[in-house]
Short mmCIF file of C-alpha atoms in Angstrom, two decimals:
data_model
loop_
_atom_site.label_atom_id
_atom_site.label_comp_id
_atom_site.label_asym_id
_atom_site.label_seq_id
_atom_site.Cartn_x
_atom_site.Cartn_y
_atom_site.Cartn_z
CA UNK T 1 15.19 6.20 -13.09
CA UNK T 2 14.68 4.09 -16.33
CA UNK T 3 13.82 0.37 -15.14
CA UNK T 4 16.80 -2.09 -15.66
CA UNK T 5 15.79 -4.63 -17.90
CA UNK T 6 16.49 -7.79 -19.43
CA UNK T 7 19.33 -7.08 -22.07
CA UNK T 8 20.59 -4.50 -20.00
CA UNK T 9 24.42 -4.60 -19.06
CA UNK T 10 26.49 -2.07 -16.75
CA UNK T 11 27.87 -2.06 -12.97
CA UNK T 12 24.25 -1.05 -12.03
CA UNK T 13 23.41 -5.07 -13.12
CA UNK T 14 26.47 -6.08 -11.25
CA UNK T 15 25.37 -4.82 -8.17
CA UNK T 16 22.22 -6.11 -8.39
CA UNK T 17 23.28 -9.60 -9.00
CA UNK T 18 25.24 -9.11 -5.76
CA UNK T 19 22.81 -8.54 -3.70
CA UNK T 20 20.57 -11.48 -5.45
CA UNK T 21 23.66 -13.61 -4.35
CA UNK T 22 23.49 -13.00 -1.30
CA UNK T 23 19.92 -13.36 -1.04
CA UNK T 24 20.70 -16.89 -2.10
CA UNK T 25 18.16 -15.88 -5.29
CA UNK T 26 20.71 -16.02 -7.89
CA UNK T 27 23.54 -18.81 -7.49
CA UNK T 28 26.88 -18.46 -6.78
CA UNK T 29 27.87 -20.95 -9.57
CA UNK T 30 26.75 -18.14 -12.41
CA UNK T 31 29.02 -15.82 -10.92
CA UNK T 32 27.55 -12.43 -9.26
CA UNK T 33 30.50 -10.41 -10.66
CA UNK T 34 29.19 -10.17 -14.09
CA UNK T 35 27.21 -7.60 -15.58
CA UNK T 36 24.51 -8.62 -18.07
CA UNK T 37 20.91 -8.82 -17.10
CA UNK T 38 20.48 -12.33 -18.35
CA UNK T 39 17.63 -14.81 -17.44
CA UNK T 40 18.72 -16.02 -14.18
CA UNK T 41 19.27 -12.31 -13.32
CA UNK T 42 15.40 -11.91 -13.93
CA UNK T 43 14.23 -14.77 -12.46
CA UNK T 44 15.97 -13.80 -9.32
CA UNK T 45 14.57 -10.45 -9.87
CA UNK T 46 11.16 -12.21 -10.28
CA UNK T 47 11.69 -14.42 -7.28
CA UNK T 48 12.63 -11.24 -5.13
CA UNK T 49 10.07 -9.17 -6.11
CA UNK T 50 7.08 -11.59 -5.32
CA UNK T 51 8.80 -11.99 -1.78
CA UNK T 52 9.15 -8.87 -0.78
CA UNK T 53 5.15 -7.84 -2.17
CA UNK T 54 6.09 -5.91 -5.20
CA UNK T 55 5.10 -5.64 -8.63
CA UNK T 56 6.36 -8.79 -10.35
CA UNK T 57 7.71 -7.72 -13.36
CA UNK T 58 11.59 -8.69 -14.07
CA UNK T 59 12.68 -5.01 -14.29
CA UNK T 60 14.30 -3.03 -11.35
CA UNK T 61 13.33 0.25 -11.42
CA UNK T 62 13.07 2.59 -8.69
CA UNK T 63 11.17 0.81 -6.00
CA UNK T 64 12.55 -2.49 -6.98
CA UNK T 65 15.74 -0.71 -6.75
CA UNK T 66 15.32 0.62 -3.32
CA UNK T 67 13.76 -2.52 -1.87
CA UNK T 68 16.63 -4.71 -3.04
CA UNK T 69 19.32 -1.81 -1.42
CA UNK T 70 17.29 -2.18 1.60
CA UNK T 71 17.82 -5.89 1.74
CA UNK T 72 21.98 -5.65 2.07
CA UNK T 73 21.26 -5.57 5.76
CA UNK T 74 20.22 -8.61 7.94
CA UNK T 75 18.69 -8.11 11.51
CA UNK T 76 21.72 -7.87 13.98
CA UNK T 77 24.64 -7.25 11.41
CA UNK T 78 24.73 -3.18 12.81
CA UNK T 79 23.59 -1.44 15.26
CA UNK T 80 20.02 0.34 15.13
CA UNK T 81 19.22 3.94 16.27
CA UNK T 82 16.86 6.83 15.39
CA UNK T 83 19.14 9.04 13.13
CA UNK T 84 18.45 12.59 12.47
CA UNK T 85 17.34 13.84 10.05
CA UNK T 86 17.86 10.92 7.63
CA UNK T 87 16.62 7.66 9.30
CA UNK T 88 17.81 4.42 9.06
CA UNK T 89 16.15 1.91 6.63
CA UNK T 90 16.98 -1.40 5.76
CA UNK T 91 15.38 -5.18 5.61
CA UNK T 92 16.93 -5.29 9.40
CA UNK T 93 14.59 -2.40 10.36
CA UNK T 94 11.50 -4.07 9.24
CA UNK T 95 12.59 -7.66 10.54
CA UNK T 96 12.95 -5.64 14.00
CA UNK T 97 9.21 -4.27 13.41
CA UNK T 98 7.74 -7.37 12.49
CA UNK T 99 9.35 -9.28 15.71
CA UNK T 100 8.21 -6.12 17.63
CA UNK T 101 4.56 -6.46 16.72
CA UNK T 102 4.35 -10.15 17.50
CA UNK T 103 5.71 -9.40 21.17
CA UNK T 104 2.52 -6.32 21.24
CA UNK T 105 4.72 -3.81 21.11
CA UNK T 106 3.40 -0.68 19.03
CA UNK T 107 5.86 0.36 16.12
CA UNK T 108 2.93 1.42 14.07
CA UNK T 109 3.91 -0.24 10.35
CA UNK T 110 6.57 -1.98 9.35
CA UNK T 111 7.68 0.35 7.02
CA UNK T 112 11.01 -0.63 7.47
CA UNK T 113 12.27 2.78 8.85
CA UNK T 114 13.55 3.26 12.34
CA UNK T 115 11.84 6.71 13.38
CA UNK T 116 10.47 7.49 16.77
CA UNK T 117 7.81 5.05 17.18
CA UNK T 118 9.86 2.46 16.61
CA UNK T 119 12.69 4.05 18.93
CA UNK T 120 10.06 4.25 21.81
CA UNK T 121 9.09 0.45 21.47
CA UNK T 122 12.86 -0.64 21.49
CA UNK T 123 13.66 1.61 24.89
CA UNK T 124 9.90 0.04 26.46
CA UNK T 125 11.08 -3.28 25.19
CA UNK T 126 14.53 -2.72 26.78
CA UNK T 127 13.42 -1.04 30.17
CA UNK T 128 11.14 -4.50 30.47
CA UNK T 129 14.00 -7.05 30.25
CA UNK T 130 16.26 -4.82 32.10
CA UNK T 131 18.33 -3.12 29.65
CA UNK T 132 19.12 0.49 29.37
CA UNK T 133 16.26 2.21 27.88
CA UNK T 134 17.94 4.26 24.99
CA UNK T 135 16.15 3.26 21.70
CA UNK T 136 18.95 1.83 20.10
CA UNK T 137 18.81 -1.44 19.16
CA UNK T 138 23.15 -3.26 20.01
CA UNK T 139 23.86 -6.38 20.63
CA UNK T 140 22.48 -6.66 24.02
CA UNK T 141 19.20 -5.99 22.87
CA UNK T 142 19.47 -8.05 20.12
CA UNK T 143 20.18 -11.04 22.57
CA UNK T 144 17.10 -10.27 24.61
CA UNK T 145 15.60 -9.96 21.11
CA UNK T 146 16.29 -13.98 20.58
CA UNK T 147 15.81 -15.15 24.01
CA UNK T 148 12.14 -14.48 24.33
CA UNK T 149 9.10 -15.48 22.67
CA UNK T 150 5.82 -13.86 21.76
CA UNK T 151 4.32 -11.67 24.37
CA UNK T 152 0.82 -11.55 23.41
CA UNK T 153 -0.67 -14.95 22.73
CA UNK T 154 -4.49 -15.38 20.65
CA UNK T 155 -4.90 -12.37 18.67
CA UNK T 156 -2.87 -9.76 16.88
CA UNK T 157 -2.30 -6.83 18.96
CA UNK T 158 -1.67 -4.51 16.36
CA UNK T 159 -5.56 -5.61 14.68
CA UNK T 160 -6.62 -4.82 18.10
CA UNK T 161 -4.88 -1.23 18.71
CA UNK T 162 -5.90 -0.38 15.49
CA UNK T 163 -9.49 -1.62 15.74
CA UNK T 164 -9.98 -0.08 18.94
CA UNK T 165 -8.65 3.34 17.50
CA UNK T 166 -11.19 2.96 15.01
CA UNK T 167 -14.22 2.49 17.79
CA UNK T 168 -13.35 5.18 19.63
CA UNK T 169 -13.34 7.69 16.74
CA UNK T 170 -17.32 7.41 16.24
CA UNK T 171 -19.36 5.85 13.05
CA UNK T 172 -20.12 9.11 11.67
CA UNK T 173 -18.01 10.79 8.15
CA UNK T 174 -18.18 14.24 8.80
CA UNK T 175 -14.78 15.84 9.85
CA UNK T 176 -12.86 12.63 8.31
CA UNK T 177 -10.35 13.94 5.95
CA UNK T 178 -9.96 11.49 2.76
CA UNK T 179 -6.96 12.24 0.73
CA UNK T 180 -7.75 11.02 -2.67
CA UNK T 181 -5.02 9.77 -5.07
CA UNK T 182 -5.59 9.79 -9.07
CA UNK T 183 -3.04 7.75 -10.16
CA UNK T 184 -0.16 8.88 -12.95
CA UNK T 185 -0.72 12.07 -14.16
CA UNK T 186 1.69 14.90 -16.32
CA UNK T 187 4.14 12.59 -18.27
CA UNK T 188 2.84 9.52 -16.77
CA UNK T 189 -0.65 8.66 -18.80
CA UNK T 190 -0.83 4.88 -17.17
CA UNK T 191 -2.26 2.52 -19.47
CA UNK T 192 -3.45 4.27 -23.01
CA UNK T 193 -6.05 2.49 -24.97
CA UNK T 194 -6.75 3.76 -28.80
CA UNK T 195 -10.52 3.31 -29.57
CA UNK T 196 -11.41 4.04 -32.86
CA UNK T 197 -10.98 8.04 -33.18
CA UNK T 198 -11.16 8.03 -29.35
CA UNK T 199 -7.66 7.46 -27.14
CA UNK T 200 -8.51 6.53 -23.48
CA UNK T 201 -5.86 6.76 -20.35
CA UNK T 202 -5.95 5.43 -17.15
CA UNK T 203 -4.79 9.39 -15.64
CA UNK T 204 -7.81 10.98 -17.29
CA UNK T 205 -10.62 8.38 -16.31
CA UNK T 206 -8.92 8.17 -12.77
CA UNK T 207 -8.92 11.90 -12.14
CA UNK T 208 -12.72 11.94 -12.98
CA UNK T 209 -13.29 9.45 -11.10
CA UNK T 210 -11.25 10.93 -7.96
CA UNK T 211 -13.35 13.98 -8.52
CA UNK T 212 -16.69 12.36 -8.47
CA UNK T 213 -15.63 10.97 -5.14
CA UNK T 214 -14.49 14.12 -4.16
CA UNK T 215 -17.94 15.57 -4.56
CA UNK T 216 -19.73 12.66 -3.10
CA UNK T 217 -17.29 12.48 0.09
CA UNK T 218 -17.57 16.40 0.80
CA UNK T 219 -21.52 15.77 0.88
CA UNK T 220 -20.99 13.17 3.41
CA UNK T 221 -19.23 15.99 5.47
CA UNK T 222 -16.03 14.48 4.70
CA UNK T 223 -12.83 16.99 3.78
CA UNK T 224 -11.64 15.53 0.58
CA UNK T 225 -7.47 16.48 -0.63
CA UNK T 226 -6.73 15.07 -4.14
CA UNK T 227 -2.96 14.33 -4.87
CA UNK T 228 -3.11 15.77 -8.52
CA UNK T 229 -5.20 18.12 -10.85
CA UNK T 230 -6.36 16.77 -13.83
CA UNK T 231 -3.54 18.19 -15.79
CA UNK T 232 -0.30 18.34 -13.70
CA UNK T 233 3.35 19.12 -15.86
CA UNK T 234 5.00 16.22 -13.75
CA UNK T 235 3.74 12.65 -12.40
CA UNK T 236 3.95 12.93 -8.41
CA UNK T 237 6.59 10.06 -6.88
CA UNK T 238 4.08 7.79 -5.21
CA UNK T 239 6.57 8.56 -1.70
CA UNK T 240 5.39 11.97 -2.37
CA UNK T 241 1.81 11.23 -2.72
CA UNK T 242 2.34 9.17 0.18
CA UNK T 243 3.86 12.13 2.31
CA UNK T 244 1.13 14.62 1.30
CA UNK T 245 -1.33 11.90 2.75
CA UNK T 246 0.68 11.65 6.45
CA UNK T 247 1.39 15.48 6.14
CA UNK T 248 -2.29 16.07 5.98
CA UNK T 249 -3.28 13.69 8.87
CA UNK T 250 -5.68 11.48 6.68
CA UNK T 251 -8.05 9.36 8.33
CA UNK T 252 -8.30 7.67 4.99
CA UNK T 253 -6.15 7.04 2.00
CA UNK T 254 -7.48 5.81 -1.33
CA UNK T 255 -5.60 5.06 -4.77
CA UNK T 256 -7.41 4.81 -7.96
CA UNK T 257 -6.03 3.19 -11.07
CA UNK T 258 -7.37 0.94 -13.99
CA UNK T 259 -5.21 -1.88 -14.95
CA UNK T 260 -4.14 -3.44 -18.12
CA UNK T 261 -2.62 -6.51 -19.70
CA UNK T 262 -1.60 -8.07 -23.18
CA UNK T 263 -4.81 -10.22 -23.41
CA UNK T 264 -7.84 -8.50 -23.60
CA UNK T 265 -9.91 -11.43 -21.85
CA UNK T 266 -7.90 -10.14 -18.33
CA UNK T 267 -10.84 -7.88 -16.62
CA UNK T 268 -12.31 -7.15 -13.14
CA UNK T 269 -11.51 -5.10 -9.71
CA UNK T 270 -8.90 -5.89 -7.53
CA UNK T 271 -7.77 -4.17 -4.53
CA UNK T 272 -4.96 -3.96 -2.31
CA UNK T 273 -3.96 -3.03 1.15
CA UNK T 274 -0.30 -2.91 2.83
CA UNK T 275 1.12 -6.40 3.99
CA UNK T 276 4.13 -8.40 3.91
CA UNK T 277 5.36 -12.28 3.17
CA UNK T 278 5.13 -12.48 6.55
CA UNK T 279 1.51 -11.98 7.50
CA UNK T 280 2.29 -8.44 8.47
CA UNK T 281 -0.53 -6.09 7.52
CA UNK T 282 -2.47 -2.93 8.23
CA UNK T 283 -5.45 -4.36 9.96
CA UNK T 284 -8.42 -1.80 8.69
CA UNK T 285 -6.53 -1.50 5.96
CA UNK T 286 -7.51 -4.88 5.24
CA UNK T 287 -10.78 -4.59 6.35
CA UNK T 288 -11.30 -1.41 4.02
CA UNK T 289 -9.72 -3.09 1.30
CA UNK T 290 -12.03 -6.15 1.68
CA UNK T 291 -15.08 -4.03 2.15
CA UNK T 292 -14.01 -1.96 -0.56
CA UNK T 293 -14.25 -4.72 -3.28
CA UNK T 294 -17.09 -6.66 -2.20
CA UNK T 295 -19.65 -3.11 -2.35
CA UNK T 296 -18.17 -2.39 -5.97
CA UNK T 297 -18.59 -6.35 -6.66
CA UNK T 298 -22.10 -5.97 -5.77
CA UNK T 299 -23.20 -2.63 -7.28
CA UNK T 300 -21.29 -2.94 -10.42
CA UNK T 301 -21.17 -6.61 -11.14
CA UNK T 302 -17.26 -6.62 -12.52
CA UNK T 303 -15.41 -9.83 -12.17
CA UNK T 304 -14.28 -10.29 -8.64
CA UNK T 305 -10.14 -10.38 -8.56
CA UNK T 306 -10.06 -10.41 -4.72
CA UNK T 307 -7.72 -8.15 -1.89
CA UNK T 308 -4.38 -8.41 -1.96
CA UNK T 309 -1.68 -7.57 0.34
CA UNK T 310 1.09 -5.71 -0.69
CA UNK T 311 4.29 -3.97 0.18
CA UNK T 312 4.06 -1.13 -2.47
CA UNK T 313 5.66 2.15 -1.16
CA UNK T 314 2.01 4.17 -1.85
CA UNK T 315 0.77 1.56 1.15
CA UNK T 316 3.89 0.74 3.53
CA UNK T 317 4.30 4.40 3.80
CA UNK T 318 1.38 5.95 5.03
CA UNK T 319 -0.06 6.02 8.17
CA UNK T 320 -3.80 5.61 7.53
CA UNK T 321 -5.82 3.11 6.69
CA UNK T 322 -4.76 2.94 2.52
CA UNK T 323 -5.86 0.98 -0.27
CA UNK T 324 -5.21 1.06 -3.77
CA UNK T 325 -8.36 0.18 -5.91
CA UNK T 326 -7.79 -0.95 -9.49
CA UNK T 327 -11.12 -0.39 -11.02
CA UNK T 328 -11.11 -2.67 -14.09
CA UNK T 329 -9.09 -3.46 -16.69
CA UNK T 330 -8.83 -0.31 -19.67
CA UNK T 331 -7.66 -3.34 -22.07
CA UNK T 332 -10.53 -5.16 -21.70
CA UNK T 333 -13.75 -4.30 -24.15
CA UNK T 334 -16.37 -5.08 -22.14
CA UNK T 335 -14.28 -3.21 -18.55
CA UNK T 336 -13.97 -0.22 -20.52
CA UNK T 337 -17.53 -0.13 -22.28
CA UNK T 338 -18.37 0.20 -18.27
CA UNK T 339 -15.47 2.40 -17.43
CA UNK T 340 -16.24 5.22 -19.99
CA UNK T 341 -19.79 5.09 -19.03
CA UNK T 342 -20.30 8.60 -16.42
CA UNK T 343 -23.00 6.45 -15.24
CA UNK T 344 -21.05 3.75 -14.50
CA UNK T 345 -18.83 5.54 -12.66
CA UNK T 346 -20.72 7.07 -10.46
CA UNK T 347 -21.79 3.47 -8.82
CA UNK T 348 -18.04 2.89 -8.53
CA UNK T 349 -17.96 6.34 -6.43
CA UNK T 350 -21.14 5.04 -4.62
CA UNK T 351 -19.64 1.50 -3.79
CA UNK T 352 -16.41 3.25 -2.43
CA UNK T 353 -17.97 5.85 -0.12
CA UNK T 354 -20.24 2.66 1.36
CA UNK T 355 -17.04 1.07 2.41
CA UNK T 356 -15.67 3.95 4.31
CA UNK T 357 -18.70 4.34 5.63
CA UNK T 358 -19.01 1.14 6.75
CA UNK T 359 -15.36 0.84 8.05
CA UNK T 360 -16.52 3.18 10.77
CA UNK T 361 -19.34 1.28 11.91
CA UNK T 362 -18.89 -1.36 14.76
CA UNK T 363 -19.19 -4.75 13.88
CA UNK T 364 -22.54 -5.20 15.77
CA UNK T 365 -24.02 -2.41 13.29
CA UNK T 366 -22.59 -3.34 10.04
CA UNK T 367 -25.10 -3.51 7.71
CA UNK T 368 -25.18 -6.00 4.62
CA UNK T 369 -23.38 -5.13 1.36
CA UNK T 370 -24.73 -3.13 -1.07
CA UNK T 371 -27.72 -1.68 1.31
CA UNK T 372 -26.23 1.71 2.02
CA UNK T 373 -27.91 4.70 0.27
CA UNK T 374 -25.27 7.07 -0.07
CA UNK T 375 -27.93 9.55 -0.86
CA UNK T 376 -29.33 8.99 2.65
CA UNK T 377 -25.82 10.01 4.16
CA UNK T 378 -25.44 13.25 2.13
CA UNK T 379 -29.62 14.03 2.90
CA UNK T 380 -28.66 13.26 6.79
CA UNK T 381 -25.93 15.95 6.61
CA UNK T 382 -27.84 18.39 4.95
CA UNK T 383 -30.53 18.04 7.32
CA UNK T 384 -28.08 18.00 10.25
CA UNK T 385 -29.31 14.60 11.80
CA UNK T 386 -26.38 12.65 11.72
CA UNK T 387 -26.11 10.71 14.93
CA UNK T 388 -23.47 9.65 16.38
#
């Protein structure tokens, strides 16, 4: 869908300012009913979209668009069940998971859609407090719901599920499977950067980069899906890219962009993980994501932007540790003197196979940043040494 902008008018703007209103974002005084996208209008948009860990840009377009439909509902207004074979979704779905996870129960993430797993955790919730054990989530559950407190007190279980799962699965790379995701691609070029008789884009410099990684990973023993070729006809829906991902059973799920912005000073790496404005989060995905920027701080000496959490559909929908890396800024002369630099790159693709190396290591063996060889992994595989 286009994005709906400021200027924009129609009963699409209408409805949106509805929904603002009743977010208490826009106020009632300005009237809801009307149906130009004014300033308030994007302020509230503004307002919503940093709450809810989206792109902050003003505009509604299609995940904007789908968050704010999904925030109609408030926990307890209907009833909750696991619906076949469209689930339900809503801002009540993920308030459920989020009150879930503090009590230890495991709903996976809050992705804000009632499938099994969260099913199974109502009906153990319910068979605990003496309700019938059916998944569905009525008013008597939601009165048991409000009556107790937080089960598990001095840690967050799901960090420790997770963590645990992690453990068990061994420190070694070979027979992960990474899926890979270039961002943009096909009618989608990202950010485009004219340079003298030479025209950069974010889709072409990711791709290369997602195959260098490619090449490096699959030396570690790793078995490496990309989302994209290098020249696809259409731009993949990042819900698709994030399907392909679960589909595939990824261990591992990375994103790779550049950024951009209006001034050219704007530069560095920056990368993000799943979480939510209320501490929420994908516990190795934060730990990949912080390991993740600190190796490519240190080998490639870009400005350091920091992790982020967000609620981006690429990252609240899969089901693997995810980050999305953005890898400098293409507007910025002195980021993309590096960026366009093979050489360059390839310490970018070293920095990133580090981290998911080290993700897998306990704690009591991680090593410090910057000291992995990735040679030495692919020259351990090749010999057949790896240990376990």
């Amino acid at each position: 869908m286009r994005p709906i902008r400021p200027g924009d008018r129609g009963p699409a703007v209408t409805e949106i300012r509805t929904v603002l209103t009743g977010l208490d974002l826009l106020s009632k005084a300005t009237g809801p009913y009307h149906d130009e996208f004014d300033a308030a209008t994007e302020q509230a948009v503004r307002a919503f979209q940093q709450s809810r860990g989206l792109s902050v840009d003003g505009r509604v377009g299609a995940e904007t668009w789908r968050a704010l439909d999904a925030a109609r509902w408030r926990l307890g207004a209907r009833t909750l069940y696991h619906a076949v074979p469209v689930p339900l979704t809503g801002e009540d779905v993920r308030s459920l998971q989020e009150r879930l996870l503090e009590m230890g129960y495991d709903v996976g993430r809050a992705d804000a859609i009632y499938g099994v797993r969260t099913s199974r955790a109502v009906a153990q919730f319910q068979r605990e407090v003496g309700l019938t054990p059916d998944g569905t989530c009525g008013p008597h559950t939601m009165s048991a719901l409000r009556r107790l407190g937080r089960k598990v007190v001095g840690g967050r279980p799901q960090w420790l599920r997770e963590s645990d799962a992690i453990r068990q699965s061994g420190p070694t790379l070979v027979g992960r499977t990474v899926v890979i995701d270039p961002g943009h691609g096909g009618t989608d070029p990202g950010v485009v950067v004219p340079d003298g008789p030479l025209r950069w884009t974010e889709a072409d410099l990711v791709h290369d980069l997602a195959s260098r990684l490619e090449g490096r990973l699959a030396a570690s023993g790793v078995r490496v899906q990309l989302t994209r070729g290098p020249a696809p006809e259409t731009c993949l829906p990042d819900i698709d890219r994030a399907q392909l991902a679960n589909s595939l059973g990824a261990d591992v799920f990375i994103s790779l962009h550049t950024d951009g912005h209006a001034n050219p000073e704007a530069e560095g790496v920056a990368t993000y993980h799943y979480g939510t404005d209320n501490g929420v989060t994908s516990a190795t995905g934060e730990r990949l994501a912080g390991l993740v920027q600190r190796e490519i701080v240190a080998r490639t000496g870009l400005r350091d932007c920091r992790t982020h959490a967000k609620a981006w559909d690429l990252l609240r929908l899969t089901r693997m540790p995810a980050v999305r890396i953005e890898v400098g800024y293409l507007t910025s002369p002195a980021d993309r003197k590096r960026l366009v630099d093979p050489r360059f790159r390839d310490k970018l693709v070293e920095a990133i196979v580090a981290a998911v190396q080290r993700m897998y290591l306990p704690i009591e063996r991680d090593v410090p940043t910057g000291s992995i060889d990735v040679s030495e992994l692919r020259a351990a595989v090749a010999a057949g040494t790896v240990v376990d």
